[in-house]
mmCIF file of C-alpha atoms in Angstrom:
data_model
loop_
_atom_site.group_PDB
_atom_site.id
_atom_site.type_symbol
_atom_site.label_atom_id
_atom_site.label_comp_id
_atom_site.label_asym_id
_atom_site.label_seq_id
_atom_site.Cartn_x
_atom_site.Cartn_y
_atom_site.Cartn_z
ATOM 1 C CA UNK A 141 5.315 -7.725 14.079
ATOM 2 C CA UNK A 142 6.225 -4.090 15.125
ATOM 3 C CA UNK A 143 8.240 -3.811 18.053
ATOM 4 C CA UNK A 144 5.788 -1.445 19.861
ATOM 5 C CA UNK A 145 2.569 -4.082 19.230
ATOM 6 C CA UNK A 146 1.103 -7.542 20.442
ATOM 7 C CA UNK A 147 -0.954 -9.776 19.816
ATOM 8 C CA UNK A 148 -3.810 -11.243 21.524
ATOM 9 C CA UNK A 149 -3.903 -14.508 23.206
ATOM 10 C CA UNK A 150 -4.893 -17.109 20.510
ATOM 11 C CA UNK A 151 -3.994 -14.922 17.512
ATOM 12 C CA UNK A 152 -1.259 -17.541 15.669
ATOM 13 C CA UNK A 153 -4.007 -20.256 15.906
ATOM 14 C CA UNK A 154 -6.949 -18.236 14.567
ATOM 15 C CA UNK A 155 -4.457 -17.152 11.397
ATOM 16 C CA UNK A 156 -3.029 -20.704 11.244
ATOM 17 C CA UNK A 157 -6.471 -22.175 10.743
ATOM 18 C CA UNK A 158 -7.112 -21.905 7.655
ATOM 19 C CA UNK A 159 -4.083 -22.771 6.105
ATOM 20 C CA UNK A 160 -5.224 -26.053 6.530
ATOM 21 C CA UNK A 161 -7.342 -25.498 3.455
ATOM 22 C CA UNK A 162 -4.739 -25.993 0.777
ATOM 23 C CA UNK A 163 -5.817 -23.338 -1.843
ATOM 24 C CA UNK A 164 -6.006 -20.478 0.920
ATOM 25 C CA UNK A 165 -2.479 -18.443 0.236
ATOM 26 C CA UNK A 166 -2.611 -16.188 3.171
ATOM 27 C CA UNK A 167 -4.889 -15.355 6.037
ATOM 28 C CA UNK A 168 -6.163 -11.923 7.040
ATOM 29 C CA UNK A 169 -7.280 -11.322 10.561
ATOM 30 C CA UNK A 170 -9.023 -7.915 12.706
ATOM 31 C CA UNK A 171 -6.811 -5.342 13.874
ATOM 32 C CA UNK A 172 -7.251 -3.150 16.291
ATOM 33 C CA UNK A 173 -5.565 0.038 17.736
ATOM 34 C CA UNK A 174 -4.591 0.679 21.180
ATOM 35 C CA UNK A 175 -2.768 3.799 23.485
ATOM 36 C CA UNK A 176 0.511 4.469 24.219
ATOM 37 C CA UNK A 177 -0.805 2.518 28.048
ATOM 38 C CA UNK A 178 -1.992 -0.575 25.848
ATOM 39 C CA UNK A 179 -6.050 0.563 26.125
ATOM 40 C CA UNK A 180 -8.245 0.178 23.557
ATOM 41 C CA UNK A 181 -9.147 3.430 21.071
ATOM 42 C CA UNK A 182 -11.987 3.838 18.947
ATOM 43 C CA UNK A 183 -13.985 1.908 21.169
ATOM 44 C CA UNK A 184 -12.539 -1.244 20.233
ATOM 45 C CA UNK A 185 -13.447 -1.336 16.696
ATOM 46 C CA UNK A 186 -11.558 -3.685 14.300
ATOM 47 C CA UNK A 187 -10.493 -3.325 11.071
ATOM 48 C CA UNK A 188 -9.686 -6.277 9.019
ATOM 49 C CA UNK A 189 -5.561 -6.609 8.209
ATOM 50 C CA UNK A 190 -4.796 -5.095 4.771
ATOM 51 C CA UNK A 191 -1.601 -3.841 3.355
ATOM 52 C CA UNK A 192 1.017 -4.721 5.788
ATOM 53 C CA UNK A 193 2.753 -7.803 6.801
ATOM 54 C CA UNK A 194 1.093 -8.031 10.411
ATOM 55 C CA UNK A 195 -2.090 -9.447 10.671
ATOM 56 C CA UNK A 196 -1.554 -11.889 8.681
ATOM 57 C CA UNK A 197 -0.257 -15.495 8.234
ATOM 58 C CA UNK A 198 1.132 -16.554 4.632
ATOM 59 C CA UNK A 199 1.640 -19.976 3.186
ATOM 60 C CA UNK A 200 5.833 -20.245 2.860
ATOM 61 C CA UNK A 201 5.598 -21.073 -1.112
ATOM 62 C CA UNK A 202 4.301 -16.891 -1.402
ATOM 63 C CA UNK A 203 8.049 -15.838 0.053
ATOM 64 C CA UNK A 204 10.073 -18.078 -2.288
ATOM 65 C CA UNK A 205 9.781 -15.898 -5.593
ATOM 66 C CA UNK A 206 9.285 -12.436 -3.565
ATOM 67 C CA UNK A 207 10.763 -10.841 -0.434
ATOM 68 C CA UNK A 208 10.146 -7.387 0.912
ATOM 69 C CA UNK A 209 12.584 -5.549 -1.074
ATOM 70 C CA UNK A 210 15.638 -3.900 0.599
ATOM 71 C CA UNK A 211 16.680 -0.194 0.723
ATOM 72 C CA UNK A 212 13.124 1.051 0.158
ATOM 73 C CA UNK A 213 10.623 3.110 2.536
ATOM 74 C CA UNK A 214 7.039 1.307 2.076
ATOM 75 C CA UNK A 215 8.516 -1.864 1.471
ATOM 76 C CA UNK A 216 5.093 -3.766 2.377
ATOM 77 C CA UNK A 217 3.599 -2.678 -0.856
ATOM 78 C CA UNK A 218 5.133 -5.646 -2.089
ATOM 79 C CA UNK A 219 1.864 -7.472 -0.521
ATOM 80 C CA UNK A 220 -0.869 -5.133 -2.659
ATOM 81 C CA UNK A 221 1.773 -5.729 -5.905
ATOM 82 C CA UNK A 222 2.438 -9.309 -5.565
ATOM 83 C CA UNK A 223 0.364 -10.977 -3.138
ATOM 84 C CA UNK A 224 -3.227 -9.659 -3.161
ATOM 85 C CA UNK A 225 -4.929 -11.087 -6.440
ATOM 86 C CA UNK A 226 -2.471 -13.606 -6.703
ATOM 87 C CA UNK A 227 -3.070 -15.946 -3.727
ATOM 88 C CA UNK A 228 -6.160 -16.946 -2.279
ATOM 89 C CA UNK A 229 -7.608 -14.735 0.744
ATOM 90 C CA UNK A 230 -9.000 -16.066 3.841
ATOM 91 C CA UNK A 231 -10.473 -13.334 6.273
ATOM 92 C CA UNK A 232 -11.326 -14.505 9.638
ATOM 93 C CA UNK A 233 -13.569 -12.883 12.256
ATOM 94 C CA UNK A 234 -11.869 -12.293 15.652
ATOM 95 C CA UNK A 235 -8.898 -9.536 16.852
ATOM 96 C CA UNK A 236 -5.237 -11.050 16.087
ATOM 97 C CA UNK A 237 -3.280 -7.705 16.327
ATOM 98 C CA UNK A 238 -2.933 -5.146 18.570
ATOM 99 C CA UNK A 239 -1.842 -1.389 17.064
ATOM 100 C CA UNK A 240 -0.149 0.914 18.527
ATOM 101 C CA UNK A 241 0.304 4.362 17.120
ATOM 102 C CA UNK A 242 3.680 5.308 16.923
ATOM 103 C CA UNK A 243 4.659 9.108 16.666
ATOM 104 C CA UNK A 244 8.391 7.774 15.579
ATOM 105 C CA UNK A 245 7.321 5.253 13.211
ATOM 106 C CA UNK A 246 8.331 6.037 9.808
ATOM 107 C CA UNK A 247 5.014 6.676 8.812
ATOM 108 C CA UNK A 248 4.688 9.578 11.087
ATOM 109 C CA UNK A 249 8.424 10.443 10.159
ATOM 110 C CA UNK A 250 8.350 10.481 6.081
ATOM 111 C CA UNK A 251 6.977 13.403 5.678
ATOM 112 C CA UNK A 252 10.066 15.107 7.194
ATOM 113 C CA UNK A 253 12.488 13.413 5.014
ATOM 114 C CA UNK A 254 13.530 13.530 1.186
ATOM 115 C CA UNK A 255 13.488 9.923 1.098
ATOM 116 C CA UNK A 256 9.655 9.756 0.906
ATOM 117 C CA UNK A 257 10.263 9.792 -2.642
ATOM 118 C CA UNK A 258 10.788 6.046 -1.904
ATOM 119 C CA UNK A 259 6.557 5.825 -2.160
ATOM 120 C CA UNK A 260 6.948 6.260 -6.022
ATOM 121 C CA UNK A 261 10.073 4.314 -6.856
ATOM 122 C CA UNK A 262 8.475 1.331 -5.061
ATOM 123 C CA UNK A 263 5.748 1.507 -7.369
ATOM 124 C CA UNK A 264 7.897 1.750 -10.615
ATOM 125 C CA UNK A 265 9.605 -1.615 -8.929
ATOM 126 C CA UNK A 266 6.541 -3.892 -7.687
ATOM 127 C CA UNK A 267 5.244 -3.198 -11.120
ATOM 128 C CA UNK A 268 8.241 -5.192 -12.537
ATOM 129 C CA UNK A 269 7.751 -7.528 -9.883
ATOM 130 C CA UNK A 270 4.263 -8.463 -10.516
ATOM 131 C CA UNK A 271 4.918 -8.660 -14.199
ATOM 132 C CA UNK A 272 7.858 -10.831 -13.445
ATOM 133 C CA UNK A 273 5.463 -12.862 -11.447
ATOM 134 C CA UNK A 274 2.831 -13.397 -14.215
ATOM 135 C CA UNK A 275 0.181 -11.398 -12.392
ATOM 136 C CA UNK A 276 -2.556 -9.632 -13.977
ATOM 137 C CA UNK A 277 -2.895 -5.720 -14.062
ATOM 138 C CA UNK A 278 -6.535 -5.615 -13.875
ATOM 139 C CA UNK A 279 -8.681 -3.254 -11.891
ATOM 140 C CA UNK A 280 -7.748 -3.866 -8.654
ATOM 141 C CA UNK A 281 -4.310 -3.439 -9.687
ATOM 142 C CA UNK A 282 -5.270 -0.196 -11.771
ATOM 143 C CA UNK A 283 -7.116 1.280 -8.350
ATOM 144 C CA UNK A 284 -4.144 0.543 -6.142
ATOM 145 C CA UNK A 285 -1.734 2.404 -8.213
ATOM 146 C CA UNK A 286 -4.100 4.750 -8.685
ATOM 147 C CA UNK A 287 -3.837 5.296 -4.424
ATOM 148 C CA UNK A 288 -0.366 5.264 -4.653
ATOM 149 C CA UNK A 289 -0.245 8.375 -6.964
ATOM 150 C CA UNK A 290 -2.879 10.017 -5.480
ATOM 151 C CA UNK A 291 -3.354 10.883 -1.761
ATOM 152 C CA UNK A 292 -0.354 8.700 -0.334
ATOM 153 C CA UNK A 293 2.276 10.218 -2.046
ATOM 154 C CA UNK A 294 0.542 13.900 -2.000
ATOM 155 C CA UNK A 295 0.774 13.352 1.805
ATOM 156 C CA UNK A 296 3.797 11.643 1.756
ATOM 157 C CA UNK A 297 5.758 13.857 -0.551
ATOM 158 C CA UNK A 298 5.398 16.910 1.955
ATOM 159 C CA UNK A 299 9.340 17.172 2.483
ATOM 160 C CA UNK A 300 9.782 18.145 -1.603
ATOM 161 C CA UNK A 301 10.113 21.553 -2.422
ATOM 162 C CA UNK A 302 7.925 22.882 -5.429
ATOM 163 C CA UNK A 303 10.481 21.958 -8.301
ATOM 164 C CA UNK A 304 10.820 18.375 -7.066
ATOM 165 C CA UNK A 305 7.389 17.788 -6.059
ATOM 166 C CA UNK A 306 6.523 18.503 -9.732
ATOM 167 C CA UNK A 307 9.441 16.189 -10.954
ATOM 168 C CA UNK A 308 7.840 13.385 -8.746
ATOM 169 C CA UNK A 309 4.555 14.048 -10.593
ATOM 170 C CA UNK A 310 5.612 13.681 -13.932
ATOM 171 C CA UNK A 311 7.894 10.115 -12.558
ATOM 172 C CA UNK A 312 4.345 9.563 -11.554
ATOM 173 C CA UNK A 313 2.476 10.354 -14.603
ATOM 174 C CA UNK A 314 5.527 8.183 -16.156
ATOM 175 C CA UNK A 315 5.097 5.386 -14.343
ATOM 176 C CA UNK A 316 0.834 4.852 -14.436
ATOM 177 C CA UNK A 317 1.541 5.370 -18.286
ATOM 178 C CA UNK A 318 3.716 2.787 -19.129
ATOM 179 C CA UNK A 319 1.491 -0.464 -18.012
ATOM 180 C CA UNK A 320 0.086 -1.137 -21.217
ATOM 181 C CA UNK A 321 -3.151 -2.470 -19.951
ATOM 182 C CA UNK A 322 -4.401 0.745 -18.221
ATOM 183 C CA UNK A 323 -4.260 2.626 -21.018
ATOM 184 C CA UNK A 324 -8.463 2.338 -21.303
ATOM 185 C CA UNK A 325 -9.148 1.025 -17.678
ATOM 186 C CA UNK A 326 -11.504 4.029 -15.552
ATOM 187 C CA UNK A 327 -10.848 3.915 -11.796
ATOM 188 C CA UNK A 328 -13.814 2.420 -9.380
ATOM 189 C CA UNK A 329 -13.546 4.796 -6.884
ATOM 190 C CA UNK A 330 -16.010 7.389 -6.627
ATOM 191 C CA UNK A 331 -15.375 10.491 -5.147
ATOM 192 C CA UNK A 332 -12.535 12.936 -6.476
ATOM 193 C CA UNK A 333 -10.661 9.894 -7.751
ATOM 194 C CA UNK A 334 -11.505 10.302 -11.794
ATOM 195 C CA UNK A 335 -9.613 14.038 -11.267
ATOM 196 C CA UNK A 336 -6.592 12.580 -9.918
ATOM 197 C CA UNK A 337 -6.489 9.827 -12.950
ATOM 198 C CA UNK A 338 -7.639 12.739 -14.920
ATOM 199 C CA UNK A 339 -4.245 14.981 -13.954
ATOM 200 C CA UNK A 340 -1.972 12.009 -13.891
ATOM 201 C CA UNK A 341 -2.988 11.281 -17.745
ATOM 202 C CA UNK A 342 -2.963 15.161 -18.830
ATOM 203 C CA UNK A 343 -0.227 16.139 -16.524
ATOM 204 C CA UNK A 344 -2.533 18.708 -14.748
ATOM 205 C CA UNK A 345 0.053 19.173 -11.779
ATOM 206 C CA UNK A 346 -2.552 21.635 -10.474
ATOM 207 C CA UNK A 347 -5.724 19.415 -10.679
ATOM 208 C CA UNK A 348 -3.444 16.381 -9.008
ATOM 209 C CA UNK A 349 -2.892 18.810 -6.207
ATOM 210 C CA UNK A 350 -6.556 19.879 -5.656
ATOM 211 C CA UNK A 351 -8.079 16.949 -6.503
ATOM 212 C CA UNK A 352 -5.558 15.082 -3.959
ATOM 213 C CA UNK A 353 -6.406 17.878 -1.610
ATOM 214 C CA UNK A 354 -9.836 17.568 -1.044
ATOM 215 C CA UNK A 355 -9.649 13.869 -0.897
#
């Protein structure tokens, strides 16, 4: 949990539920987003928990072959890498975390700094996680490095100059092409998503940055 959050009253026993099932790996609860004065935004509206740690409650066996890996910005895409598709999803109805948007939080803060380059060397290392792990590289997998290389790190990567900005495209394009089993795989996602795989397999640094642009 984020120092600036909370959680509503109830929230541990709604996530714990499950569990009780023993083939459900890790729970998924709503999240919503509230003001600096802890109100409500968005009128209230809940999103269900997805790529980060909070939100959530995980069986203990998930952290005894992985841990959020040290050093690295965007450490919590260990979950998409070796947790989703792995382990058995339960999502739950009902608010168990309370957001609060943080102007300081490294996600606001990343695209000042050099060290967003972090948002492609985690990739290049959750892929050798997950195939350390024994975990397929389907489509799911082939979509969700697909988003990392596309408008995450185009809007991450704002702190490169021109020169390295390219460099971390083709350590992109690097990267997508050495996982044998995308080789044939076309992305899901609809949209301007077929340019970006499109520039990432021709190294079109141009189309990447249009197509990424309009997203």
């Amino acid at each position: 949990m984020d120092s600036d959050d909370n959680i509503p009253e109830a929230s541990v026993e709604l996530l714990m539920a499950p569990l009780a099932d023993s083939t459900i790996g890790f729970v998924s609860g709503g999240v919503v987003s509230i003001d600096e004065s802890g109100a409500l935004r968005n009128g209230g509206k809940s999103t269900l928990a997805g790529g980060t740690p909070w939100g959530h409650a995980f069986r203990r066996e998930l952290w005894r072959r992985i841990e959020l890996p040290e050093g690295y910005w965007f450490e919590d895409t260990v979950l998409k890498y070796c947790i989703y598709g792995m382990w058995k999803e339960a999502a739950i109805e009902g608010v168990v975390y309370n957001y609060r948007n943080n102007p300081t939080s490294i996600s606001h803060t990343s695209k000042r700094s050099k060290k967003s380059l972090d948002t492609v060397w985690i990739v290049q290392q959750m892929i050798l996680w997950r195939r350390a792990l024994g975990g397929a590289f389907d489509q799911f997998m082939f979509d969700q490095t697909l988003k990392q290389f596309g408008m995450l790190a185009y809007d991450r990567l704002t702190a490169l100059d021109d020169a390295e900005m390219r460099s971390a495209f083709a350590l992109m394009c690097d990267i997508l092409a050495s996982v044998p089993e995308f080789e044939e795989m076309q992305t899901t996602m609809q949209g301007r998503w077929p340019d970006v795989l499109l520039a990432l397999r021709t190294r079109n640094f141009k189309l990447w940055s249009l197509a990424c642009y309009f997203l």
